[in-house]
PDB file of C-alpha atoms in Angstrom:
ATOM      1  CA  MET A   1       0.179  -0.024   0.072  1.00 44.00           C
ATOM      2  CA  SER A   2       1.375   3.407  -1.065  1.00 45.00           C
ATOM      3  CA  SER A   3       1.879   6.057   1.840  1.00 38.00           C
ATOM      4  CA  SER A   4      -0.586   8.363  -0.060  1.00 46.00           C
ATOM      5  CA  THR A   5      -3.125   5.523  -0.180  1.00 45.00           C
ATOM      6  CA  ALA A   6      -2.723   4.743   3.570  1.00 43.00           C
ATOM      7  CA  LEU A   7      -2.934   8.518   4.421  1.00 42.00           C
ATOM      8  CA  SER A   8      -6.046   9.211   2.280  1.00 44.00           C
ATOM      9  CA  ARG A   9      -7.743   6.227   3.977  1.00 48.00           C
ATOM     10  CA  ARG A  10      -7.011   7.626   7.264  1.00 39.00           C
ATOM     11  CA  GLY A  11      -7.726  11.348   6.699  1.00 46.00           C
ATOM     12  CA  PHE A  12     -11.073  11.107   4.682  1.00 49.00           C
ATOM     13  CA  GLY A  13     -12.176   7.605   4.323  1.00 46.00           C
ATOM     14  CA  ARG A  14     -14.912   8.042   6.952  1.00 41.00           C
ATOM     15  CA  LEU A  15     -15.934  11.291   5.305  1.00 46.00           C
ATOM     16  CA  GLY A  16     -16.265   9.599   1.991  1.00 45.00           C
ATOM     17  CA  ALA A  17     -18.092   6.703   3.110  1.00 41.00           C
ATOM     18  CA  SER A  18     -20.639   9.086   5.167  1.00 39.00           C
ATOM     19  CA  ALA A  19     -21.289  11.256   2.199  1.00 43.00           C
ATOM     20  CA  ALA A  20     -22.083   8.463  -0.296  1.00 41.00           C
ATOM     21  CA  LEU A  21     -24.146   5.950   2.201  1.00 42.00           C
ATOM     22  CA  LEU A  22     -26.032   8.508   4.333  1.00 38.00           C
ATOM     23  CA  SER A  23     -26.712  11.414   1.880  1.00 42.00           C
ATOM     24  CA  PRO A  24     -27.380   9.708  -1.493  1.00 42.00           C
ATOM     25  CA  LEU A  25     -28.660   6.621  -0.869  1.00 46.00           C
ATOM     26  CA  ALA A  26     -31.551   8.662   1.336  1.00 37.00           C
ATOM     27  CA  GLY A  27     -32.376   9.985  -1.470  1.00 37.00           C
ATOM     28  CA  LEU A  28     -30.558  13.313  -0.917  1.00 32.00           C
ATOM     29  CA  VAL A  29     -28.892  15.161  -3.791  1.00 33.00           C
ATOM     30  CA  PRO A  30     -25.950  17.318  -3.033  1.00 36.00           C
ATOM     31  CA  GLN A  31     -26.296  21.051  -3.401  1.00 30.00           C
ATOM     32  CA  ALA A  32     -23.144  21.382  -5.540  1.00 31.00           C
ATOM     33  CA  LEU A  33     -24.668  19.112  -8.072  1.00 33.00           C
ATOM     34  CA  ALA A  34     -24.710  21.009 -11.335  1.00 34.00           C
ATOM     35  CA  ALA A  35     -27.125  21.146 -14.324  1.00 35.00           C
ATOM     36  CA  PRO A  36     -26.004  19.744 -17.507  1.00 36.00           C
ATOM     37  CA  GLY A  37     -24.488  22.658 -19.407  1.00 36.00           C
ATOM     38  CA  ASP A  38     -23.480  24.482 -16.182  1.00 37.00           C
ATOM     39  CA  SER A  39     -19.421  25.418 -16.304  1.00 36.00           C
ATOM     40  CA  PRO A  40     -17.851  22.463 -14.404  1.00 40.00           C
ATOM     41  CA  ARG A  41     -15.315  24.794 -12.511  1.00 44.00           C
ATOM     42  CA  SER A  42     -17.083  27.113 -10.086  1.00 45.00           C
ATOM     43  CA  ASP A  43     -17.067  28.001  -6.256  1.00 59.00           C
ATOM     44  CA  GLY A  44     -17.902  25.093  -4.151  1.00 86.00           C
ATOM     45  CA  ASP A  45     -17.813  22.419  -6.686  1.00 95.00           C
ATOM     46  CA  PRO A  46     -16.632  19.170  -4.785  1.00 96.00           C
ATOM     47  CA  TRP A  47     -15.314  17.857  -8.026  1.00 98.00           C
ATOM     48  CA  LEU A  48     -13.071  20.313  -8.761  1.00 98.00           C
ATOM     49  CA  GLY A  49     -14.068  20.728 -12.107  1.00 98.00           C
ATOM     50  CA  LEU A  50     -13.948  17.031 -12.708  1.00 98.00           C
ATOM     51  CA  LYS A  51     -16.734  15.204 -14.662  1.00 98.00           C
ATOM     52  CA  VAL A  52     -17.206  12.521 -12.318  1.00 98.00           C
ATOM     53  CA  GLY A  53     -20.131   9.957 -13.160  1.00 98.00           C
ATOM     54  CA  VAL A  54     -20.792   6.451 -13.603  1.00 98.00           C
ATOM     55  CA  ALA A  55     -20.115   3.778 -16.377  1.00 98.00           C
ATOM     56  CA  SER A  56     -23.754   2.427 -16.547  1.00 98.00           C
ATOM     57  CA  TYR A  57     -21.880  -0.949 -17.071  1.00 98.00           C
ATOM     58  CA  SER A  58     -21.615  -1.018 -13.277  1.00 98.00           C
ATOM     59  CA  LEU A  59     -25.690  -1.220 -13.165  1.00 98.00           C
ATOM     60  CA  SER A  60     -26.150  -3.339 -15.956  1.00 97.00           C
ATOM     61  CA  LYS A  61     -28.244  -5.796 -14.324  1.00 97.00           C
ATOM     62  CA  LEU A  62     -30.792  -2.783 -13.210  1.00 98.00           C
ATOM     63  CA  SER A  63     -33.060  -1.699 -15.564  1.00 98.00           C
ATOM     64  CA  LEU A  64     -32.776   1.537 -17.407  1.00 98.00           C
ATOM     65  CA  ASP A  65     -35.177   3.368 -15.103  1.00 98.00           C
ATOM     66  CA  GLU A  66     -33.414   1.786 -11.857  1.00 98.00           C
ATOM     67  CA  ALA A  67     -29.816   2.912 -13.389  1.00 98.00           C
ATOM     68  CA  ILE A  68     -31.160   6.224 -13.694  1.00 98.00           C
ATOM     69  CA  LYS A  69     -32.617   6.546 -10.434  1.00 98.00           C
ATOM     70  CA  GLY A  70     -29.472   5.062  -8.963  1.00 98.00           C
ATOM     71  CA  ILE A  71     -27.014   7.328 -10.582  1.00 98.00           C
ATOM     72  CA  ARG A  72     -28.972  10.313  -9.312  1.00 97.00           C
ATOM     73  CA  ARG A  73     -29.026   8.862  -5.662  1.00 97.00           C
ATOM     74  CA  VAL A  74     -25.179   8.426  -5.696  1.00 97.00           C
ATOM     75  CA  GLY A  75     -25.153  12.378  -6.204  1.00 97.00           C
ATOM     76  CA  VAL A  76     -23.177  12.420  -9.782  1.00 98.00           C
ATOM     77  CA  ASN A  77     -24.773  13.734 -13.052  1.00 96.00           C
ATOM     78  CA  TYR A  78     -22.667  11.922 -15.756  1.00 98.00           C
ATOM     79  CA  VAL A  79     -22.756   8.912 -17.521  1.00 98.00           C
ATOM     80  CA  SER A  80     -21.199   6.528 -20.048  1.00 98.00           C
ATOM     81  CA  ILE A  81     -24.218   4.269 -21.415  1.00 98.00           C
ATOM     82  CA  LYS A  82     -23.655   0.624 -21.939  1.00 98.00           C
ATOM     83  CA  ASP A  83     -25.539  -1.403 -24.461  1.00 97.00           C
ATOM     84  CA  SER A  84     -27.410  -3.124 -21.846  1.00 97.00           C
ATOM     85  CA  HIS A  85     -29.196   0.167 -21.344  1.00 98.00           C
ATOM     86  CA  LEU A  86     -29.097   1.359 -25.002  1.00 98.00           C
ATOM     87  CA  PRO A  87     -28.534  -1.587 -27.380  1.00 98.00           C
ATOM     88  CA  LEU A  88     -26.584  -1.009 -30.333  1.00 97.00           C
ATOM     89  CA  LYS A  89     -29.387  -2.786 -32.548  1.00 96.00           C
ATOM     90  CA  SER A  90     -31.874   0.192 -32.001  1.00 98.00           C
ATOM     91  CA  THR A  91     -33.754   2.718 -33.932  1.00 98.00           C
ATOM     92  CA  ALA A  92     -32.822   6.478 -34.173  1.00 98.00           C
ATOM     93  CA  GLU A  93     -35.895   7.255 -32.172  1.00 98.00           C
ATOM     94  CA  GLN A  94     -35.046   4.792 -29.594  1.00 98.00           C
ATOM     95  CA  ARG A  95     -31.625   6.056 -29.567  1.00 98.00           C
ATOM     96  CA  LYS A  96     -32.725   9.531 -28.927  1.00 98.00           C
ATOM     97  CA  ALA A  97     -35.488   8.451 -26.030  1.00 98.00           C
ATOM     98  CA  VAL A  98     -33.031   6.783 -23.843  1.00 98.00           C
ATOM     99  CA  VAL A  99     -30.677   9.845 -23.892  1.00 98.00           C
ATOM    100  CA  ARG A 100     -33.404  12.173 -23.172  1.00 98.00           C
ATOM    101  CA  LYS A 101     -34.679  10.060 -20.156  1.00 98.00           C
ATOM    102  CA  PHE A 102     -30.722  10.711 -18.913  1.00 98.00           C
ATOM    103  CA  ARG A 103     -31.207  14.305 -19.619  1.00 98.00           C
ATOM    104  CA  ASP A 104     -34.377  14.723 -18.018  1.00 98.00           C
ATOM    105  CA  ALA A 105     -32.952  13.435 -14.939  1.00 98.00           C
ATOM    106  CA  GLY A 106     -30.370  15.825 -14.950  1.00 98.00           C
ATOM    107  CA  ILE A 107     -27.697  13.236 -16.292  1.00 98.00           C
ATOM    108  CA  THR A 108     -25.209  14.185 -19.058  1.00 98.00           C
ATOM    109  CA  THR A 109     -24.449  11.357 -21.179  1.00 98.00           C
ATOM    110  CA  LEU A 110     -20.280  11.877 -22.456  1.00 98.00           C
ATOM    111  CA  SER A 111     -19.885   8.440 -23.807  1.00 98.00           C
ATOM    112  CA  CYS A 112     -21.132   4.868 -24.767  1.00 98.00           C
ATOM    113  CA  GLY A 113     -19.240   1.726 -24.558  1.00 97.00           C
ATOM    114  CA  VAL A 114     -17.329  -0.450 -24.506  1.00 98.00           C
ATOM    115  CA  VAL A 115     -18.354  -1.251 -27.925  1.00 98.00           C
ATOM    116  CA  GLY A 116     -16.268  -3.891 -29.666  1.00 97.00           C
ATOM    117  CA  MET A 117     -15.132  -3.435 -33.108  1.00 97.00           C
ATOM    118  CA  ASN A 118     -14.608  -5.409 -35.818  1.00 95.00           C
ATOM    119  CA  ASP A 119     -13.211  -4.896 -39.419  1.00 96.00           C
ATOM    120  CA  ASP A 120     -16.696  -4.832 -40.805  1.00 95.00           C
ATOM    121  CA  GLU A 121     -17.238  -1.459 -42.612  1.00 94.00           C
ATOM    122  CA  ALA A 122     -21.171  -1.701 -41.902  1.00 96.00           C
ATOM    123  CA  SER A 123     -20.831  -2.609 -38.575  1.00 96.00           C
ATOM    124  CA  LEU A 124     -18.185   0.177 -37.579  1.00 98.00           C
ATOM    125  CA  ARG A 125     -20.453   2.622 -39.396  1.00 98.00           C
ATOM    126  CA  ASN A 126     -23.290   1.264 -37.238  1.00 97.00           C
ATOM    127  CA  ALA A 127     -21.513   2.429 -33.970  1.00 98.00           C
ATOM    128  CA  PHE A 128     -21.038   5.747 -35.348  1.00 98.00           C
ATOM    129  CA  GLU A 129     -24.684   6.083 -36.147  1.00 98.00           C
ATOM    130  CA  TYR A 130     -25.543   4.831 -32.916  1.00 98.00           C
ATOM    131  CA  ALA A 131     -23.581   7.549 -31.172  1.00 98.00           C
ATOM    132  CA  ARG A 132     -24.629  10.377 -33.703  1.00 98.00           C
ATOM    133  CA  ASP A 133     -28.370   9.376 -33.187  1.00 98.00           C
ATOM    134  CA  ALA A 134     -27.834   9.530 -29.574  1.00 98.00           C
ATOM    135  CA  GLY A 135     -25.954  13.029 -29.374  1.00 98.00           C
ATOM    136  CA  ILE A 136     -23.221  10.995 -27.815  1.00 98.00           C
ATOM    137  CA  PRO A 137     -19.737  12.774 -28.594  1.00 98.00           C
ATOM    138  CA  THR A 138     -17.298   9.686 -27.537  1.00 99.00           C
ATOM    139  CA  ILE A 139     -17.506   5.897 -28.249  1.00 99.00           C
ATOM    140  CA  VAL A 140     -15.344   4.000 -25.787  1.00 98.00           C
ATOM    141  CA  CYS A 141     -14.254   0.992 -27.983  1.00 98.00           C
ATOM    142  CA  LYS A 142     -12.000  -2.117 -28.788  1.00 98.00           C
ATOM    143  CA  PRO A 143     -11.181  -2.115 -32.344  1.00 98.00           C
ATOM    144  CA  THR A 144      -8.769  -4.213 -33.821  1.00 98.00           C
ATOM    145  CA  ARG A 145      -5.494  -2.770 -35.471  1.00 98.00           C
ATOM    146  CA  LYS A 146      -6.511  -3.518 -38.898  1.00 97.00           C
ATOM    147  CA  SER A 147      -9.521  -1.209 -38.715  1.00 98.00           C
ATOM    148  CA  LEU A 148      -8.001   2.029 -37.471  1.00 98.00           C
ATOM    149  CA  PRO A 149      -7.280   3.454 -41.164  1.00 98.00           C
ATOM    150  CA  GLN A 150     -11.265   2.680 -41.712  1.00 98.00           C
ATOM    151  CA  LEU A 151     -11.921   4.277 -38.175  1.00 98.00           C
ATOM    152  CA  ASP A 152      -9.782   7.406 -38.994  1.00 98.00           C
ATOM    153  CA  LYS A 153     -12.205   8.026 -41.966  1.00 98.00           C
ATOM    154  CA  LEU A 154     -15.240   7.563 -39.987  1.00 98.00           C
ATOM    155  CA  VAL A 155     -14.067  10.070 -37.010  1.00 98.00           C
ATOM    156  CA  LYS A 156     -13.804  12.537 -39.893  1.00 98.00           C
ATOM    157  CA  GLU A 157     -16.878  11.761 -41.518  1.00 98.00           C
ATOM    158  CA  PHE A 158     -19.003  12.035 -38.240  1.00 98.00           C
ATOM    159  CA  ASP A 159     -16.807  14.151 -35.860  1.00 98.00           C
ATOM    160  CA  ILE A 160     -17.088  11.736 -33.272  1.00 98.00           C
ATOM    161  CA  ARG A 161     -14.256  10.835 -30.809  1.00 98.00           C
ATOM    162  CA  LEU A 162     -13.170   7.157 -30.164  1.00 99.00           C
ATOM    163  CA  ALA A 163     -11.411   6.250 -27.263  1.00 99.00           C
ATOM    164  CA  ILE A 164      -9.678   2.796 -26.973  1.00 98.00           C
ATOM    165  CA  HIS A 165     -10.228   0.862 -24.028  1.00 98.00           C
ATOM    166  CA  ASN A 166      -7.245  -1.456 -22.670  1.00 98.00           C
ATOM    167  CA  HIS A 167      -8.246  -4.691 -21.150  1.00 97.00           C
ATOM    168  CA  GLY A 168      -5.038  -5.666 -19.042  1.00 97.00           C
ATOM    169  CA  PRO A 169      -2.541  -8.531 -19.573  1.00 97.00           C
ATOM    170  CA  GLU A 170      -4.999 -10.941 -20.885  1.00 96.00           C
ATOM    171  CA  ASP A 171      -5.642  -8.532 -23.747  1.00 97.00           C
ATOM    172  CA  GLN A 172      -3.723  -9.602 -26.916  1.00 96.00           C
ATOM    173  CA  VAL A 173      -4.225  -6.204 -28.738  1.00 98.00           C
ATOM    174  CA  TRP A 174      -4.668  -3.503 -26.384  1.00 98.00           C
ATOM    175  CA  PRO A 175      -3.208  -4.415 -22.690  1.00 98.00           C
ATOM    176  CA  SER A 176      -2.069  -1.193 -21.723  1.00 98.00           C
ATOM    177  CA  PRO A 177      -2.921   2.116 -22.433  1.00 98.00           C
ATOM    178  CA  LEU A 178       0.404   2.776 -24.023  1.00 98.00           C
ATOM    179  CA  ASP A 179      -0.162   0.012 -26.609  1.00 98.00           C
ATOM    180  CA  ALA A 180      -3.066   2.263 -27.884  1.00 98.00           C
ATOM    181  CA  TRP A 181      -1.159   5.493 -27.216  1.00 98.00           C
ATOM    182  CA  GLU A 182       1.651   4.326 -29.874  1.00 98.00           C
ATOM    183  CA  ALA A 183      -0.812   2.894 -32.268  1.00 98.00           C
ATOM    184  CA  VAL A 184      -2.995   5.952 -32.715  1.00 98.00           C
ATOM    185  CA  GLN A 185      -0.316   8.404 -33.508  1.00 98.00           C
ATOM    186  CA  PRO A 186      -0.433   8.505 -37.046  1.00 98.00           C
ATOM    187  CA  PHE A 187      -4.413   8.968 -37.442  1.00 98.00           C
ATOM    188  CA  ASP A 188      -6.667  11.809 -36.636  1.00 98.00           C
ATOM    189  CA  GLU A 189      -6.486  13.153 -33.099  1.00 98.00           C
ATOM    190  CA  ARG A 190     -10.206  12.296 -32.539  1.00 98.00           C
ATOM    191  CA  ILE A 191      -8.906   8.748 -32.240  1.00 98.00           C
ATOM    192  CA  GLY A 192      -7.577   8.509 -28.631  1.00 98.00           C
ATOM    193  CA  LEU A 193      -8.188   6.518 -25.337  1.00 98.00           C
ATOM    194  CA  CYS A 194     -10.077   5.000 -22.427  1.00 98.00           C
ATOM    195  CA  ILE A 195      -7.574   4.295 -19.521  1.00 98.00           C
ATOM    196  CA  ASP A 196      -9.028   1.644 -17.385  1.00 98.00           C
ATOM    197  CA  VAL A 197      -6.968   2.335 -14.485  1.00 98.00           C
ATOM    198  CA  GLY A 198      -7.303  -1.102 -12.852  1.00 98.00           C
ATOM    199  CA  HIS A 199      -6.392  -2.935 -16.088  1.00 98.00           C
ATOM    200  CA  THR A 200      -3.522  -0.483 -16.496  1.00 98.00           C
ATOM    201  CA  ALA A 201      -2.081  -1.296 -13.235  1.00 98.00           C
ATOM    202  CA  ARG A 202      -2.216  -5.057 -13.597  1.00 97.00           C
ATOM    203  CA  CYS A 203       0.223  -4.592 -16.711  1.00 97.00           C
ATOM    204  CA  GLY A 204       2.782  -3.028 -14.294  1.00 97.00           C
ATOM    205  CA  VAL A 205       1.974   0.866 -15.821  1.00 98.00           C
ATOM    206  CA  ASP A 206       1.439   3.574 -13.216  1.00 98.00           C
ATOM    207  CA  PRO A 207      -2.040   4.681 -13.814  1.00 98.00           C
ATOM    208  CA  ALA A 208      -1.222   8.530 -12.823  1.00 98.00           C
ATOM    209  CA  GLU A 209       1.526   8.357 -15.336  1.00 98.00           C
ATOM    210  CA  ALA A 210      -0.158   7.046 -17.967  1.00 98.00           C
ATOM    211  CA  ILE A 211      -2.911   9.787 -17.621  1.00 98.00           C
ATOM    212  CA  ARG A 212       0.009  12.363 -18.146  1.00 98.00           C
ATOM    213  CA  LYS A 213       1.659  10.651 -20.906  1.00 98.00           C
ATOM    214  CA  CYS A 214      -1.751  10.298 -23.046  1.00 98.00           C
ATOM    215  CA  ALA A 215      -3.310  13.554 -21.889  1.00 98.00           C
ATOM    216  CA  PRO A 216      -3.386  15.091 -25.292  1.00 98.00           C
ATOM    217  CA  ARG A 217      -5.882  12.063 -26.620  1.00 98.00           C
ATOM    218  CA  LEU A 218      -7.471  10.862 -23.269  1.00 99.00           C
ATOM    219  CA  TYR A 219     -11.115  11.098 -24.076  1.00 99.00           C
ATOM    220  CA  ASP A 220     -12.407   8.560 -21.339  1.00 98.00           C
ATOM    221  CA  LEU A 221     -11.270   7.034 -18.077  1.00 98.00           C
ATOM    222  CA  HIS A 222     -12.745   4.103 -16.338  1.00 98.00           C
ATOM    223  CA  PHE A 223     -12.044   4.575 -12.508  1.00 98.00           C
ATOM    224  CA  LYS A 224     -11.913   1.809  -9.998  1.00 98.00           C
ATOM    225  CA  ASP A 225      -9.824  -0.017  -7.334  1.00 98.00           C
ATOM    226  CA  LEU A 226      -8.632  -3.566  -7.040  1.00 98.00           C
ATOM    227  CA  ALA A 227      -7.641  -6.062  -4.199  1.00 97.00           C
ATOM    228  CA  SER A 228      -4.111  -6.611  -5.906  1.00 96.00           C
ATOM    229  CA  ARG A 229      -2.260  -5.786  -9.204  1.00 94.00           C
ATOM    230  CA  GLU A 230      -1.623  -9.263  -9.761  1.00 89.00           C
ATOM    231  CA  GLY A 231      -3.477 -11.687 -11.941  1.00 86.00           C
ATOM    232  CA  LYS A 232      -7.036 -10.766 -12.869  1.00 88.00           C
ATOM    233  CA  SER A 233      -7.451  -9.650  -9.380  1.00 91.00           C
ATOM    234  CA  ARG A 234     -10.912  -8.510  -7.503  1.00 94.00           C
ATOM    235  CA  PRO A 235     -12.459  -5.453  -7.733  1.00 96.00           C
ATOM    236  CA  VAL A 236     -13.316  -3.501  -4.468  1.00 98.00           C
ATOM    237  CA  VAL A 237     -14.674  -0.296  -3.508  1.00 98.00           C
ATOM    238  CA  VAL A 238     -12.638   2.720  -4.307  1.00 98.00           C
ATOM    239  CA  GLY A 239     -10.004   3.232  -1.403  1.00 97.00           C
ATOM    240  CA  TRP A 240     -10.084  -0.119  -0.025  1.00 97.00           C
ATOM    241  CA  GLY A 241      -7.590  -1.686  -2.609  1.00 98.00           C
ATOM    242  CA  VAL A 242      -4.174  -1.181  -3.978  1.00 98.00           C
ATOM    243  CA  LEU A 243      -4.678   1.719  -6.543  1.00 98.00           C
ATOM    244  CA  ASP A 244      -3.364   5.050  -5.448  1.00 98.00           C
ATOM    245  CA  THR A 245      -6.396   7.132  -5.704  1.00 98.00           C
ATOM    246  CA  LEU A 246      -4.747  10.623  -5.050  1.00 98.00           C
ATOM    247  CA  ALA A 247      -2.088  10.258  -7.377  1.00 98.00           C
ATOM    248  CA  MET A 248      -4.582   9.460 -10.062  1.00 98.00           C
ATOM    249  CA  LEU A 249      -7.029  12.544  -9.370  1.00 98.00           C
ATOM    250  CA  ARG A 250      -4.060  14.624  -8.946  1.00 98.00           C
ATOM    251  CA  ALA A 251      -2.842  13.846 -12.343  1.00 98.00           C
ATOM    252  CA  LEU A 252      -6.437  14.287 -13.986  1.00 98.00           C
ATOM    253  CA  LEU A 253      -6.397  17.837 -12.468  1.00 98.00           C
ATOM    254  CA  GLU A 254      -2.938  18.402 -13.389  1.00 98.00           C
ATOM    255  CA  ILE A 255      -3.653  17.938 -17.225  1.00 98.00           C
ATOM    256  CA  LYS A 256      -7.025  19.840 -16.687  1.00 98.00           C
ATOM    257  CA  TYR A 257      -8.888  16.751 -17.631  1.00 98.00           C
ATOM    258  CA  SER A 258     -12.514  17.778 -19.383  1.00 98.00           C
ATOM    259  CA  HIS A 259     -13.935  14.428 -20.111  1.00 98.00           C
ATOM    260  CA  HIS A 260     -15.476  11.532 -18.089  1.00 98.00           C
ATOM    261  CA  VAL A 261     -14.527  10.167 -15.003  1.00 98.00           C
ATOM    262  CA  GLY A 262     -16.771   7.221 -14.916  1.00 98.00           C
ATOM    263  CA  LEU A 263     -16.879   4.918 -11.952  1.00 98.00           C
ATOM    264  CA  GLU A 264     -16.632   1.214 -13.238  1.00 98.00           C
ATOM    265  CA  TYR A 265     -17.805  -0.747 -10.079  1.00 98.00           C
ATOM    266  CA  GLU A 266     -17.734  -4.282 -11.246  1.00 95.00           C
ATOM    267  CA  ALA A 267     -17.943  -6.021  -7.671  1.00 94.00           C
ATOM    268  CA  GLU A 268     -21.580  -7.179  -6.234  1.00 93.00           C
ATOM    269  CA  MET A 269     -23.259  -6.579  -9.711  1.00 94.00           C
ATOM    270  CA  ASN A 270     -26.344  -7.910  -8.428  1.00 95.00           C
ATOM    271  CA  ASP A 271     -26.624  -5.042  -5.968  1.00 97.00           C
ATOM    272  CA  PRO A 272     -24.156  -2.459  -6.908  1.00 98.00           C
ATOM    273  CA  LEU A 273     -25.388   0.686  -5.438  1.00 98.00           C
ATOM    274  CA  PRO A 274     -23.960   0.692  -2.026  1.00 98.00           C
ATOM    275  CA  GLY A 275     -20.767  -0.031  -3.735  1.00 98.00           C
ATOM    276  CA  VAL A 276     -21.069   2.690  -6.181  1.00 98.00           C
ATOM    277  CA  ALA A 277     -21.978   5.001  -3.596  1.00 98.00           C
ATOM    278  CA  GLU A 278     -19.289   4.182  -1.319  1.00 98.00           C
ATOM    279  CA  SER A 279     -16.787   4.810  -4.062  1.00 98.00           C
ATOM    280  CA  ILE A 280     -18.365   7.860  -5.205  1.00 98.00           C
ATOM    281  CA  GLY A 281     -18.099   9.378  -1.760  1.00 98.00           C
ATOM    282  CA  TYR A 282     -14.583   8.277  -1.310  1.00 98.00           C
ATOM    283  CA  VAL A 283     -13.734   9.990  -4.282  1.00 98.00           C
ATOM    284  CA  ARG A 284     -15.386  12.969  -3.420  1.00 97.00           C
ATOM    285  CA  GLY A 285     -13.514  12.917  -0.103  1.00 97.00           C
ATOM    286  CA  ALA A 286      -9.968  12.459  -1.755  1.00 98.00           C
ATOM    287  CA  LEU A 287     -10.856  15.450  -3.878  1.00 98.00           C
ATOM    288  CA  ALA A 288     -11.629  17.459  -0.779  1.00 96.00           C
ATOM    289  CA  SER A 289      -8.394  16.672   0.531  1.00 96.00           C
ATOM    290  CA  LEU A 290      -6.692  17.912  -2.487  1.00 95.00           C
ATOM    291  CA  LYS A 291      -8.407  21.136  -2.010  1.00 86.00           C
ATOM    292  CA  SER A 292      -7.599  21.989   1.106  1.00 66.00           C
TER     293      SER A 292
END
């Protein structure tokens, strides 16, 4: 355990858990919660300008309405939509309707995915049409290397960003964000990365340093914690594992990161809200410690 991680637990662990479990799960919405379109940097912003939200994969076993209600209850107003809540095989009207439901609840959709991508042009085009119809600016994806030239054309045509998601040592194509970072350099700057901090650490790469290195093309982030950096590891509530939450948040603030910081909580998928709430509360407490 790093010294800053240990310090963060002693200094604000209880604050984070209390904020998450007592306030949001009691149905209370923090006063600082901004409406969509508000400037993220304002006096009293508990997120210090970061767009902290939830990857809806965390709530994939909940219905769309339950997921929306859950996101509101944990006190954030950004989401990355997984296809369990908006199927890729949907009509334009269905896509617009789902995003409208989030918007009406005060939740801004910043991305979608992870979307698997093969080399078939029709399939690739459908992913872009899906995002376009829903008004989603970024597709978190897992493409093949061979598809990158085709994707280069599509990001120019649709003016939609791609964020390649790394999946750790088991992934034969994109294990580390540094693999994606190197691969995207010859292509349009709208082809970038979604750093999964857990999979990054399991590759032996420091997530905070990866955030700094990949900053110019970092378009999404999956934020989490792990029981260990070895093997497949076990996901845990943020603040109870081995990842250095403070270091990652400092790096995001340093680079003035303006895209989604999506909590991806993969433990207790049948009952995710307590863990999601505690994780969000811990992040809020960590940011409070950095502000002071």
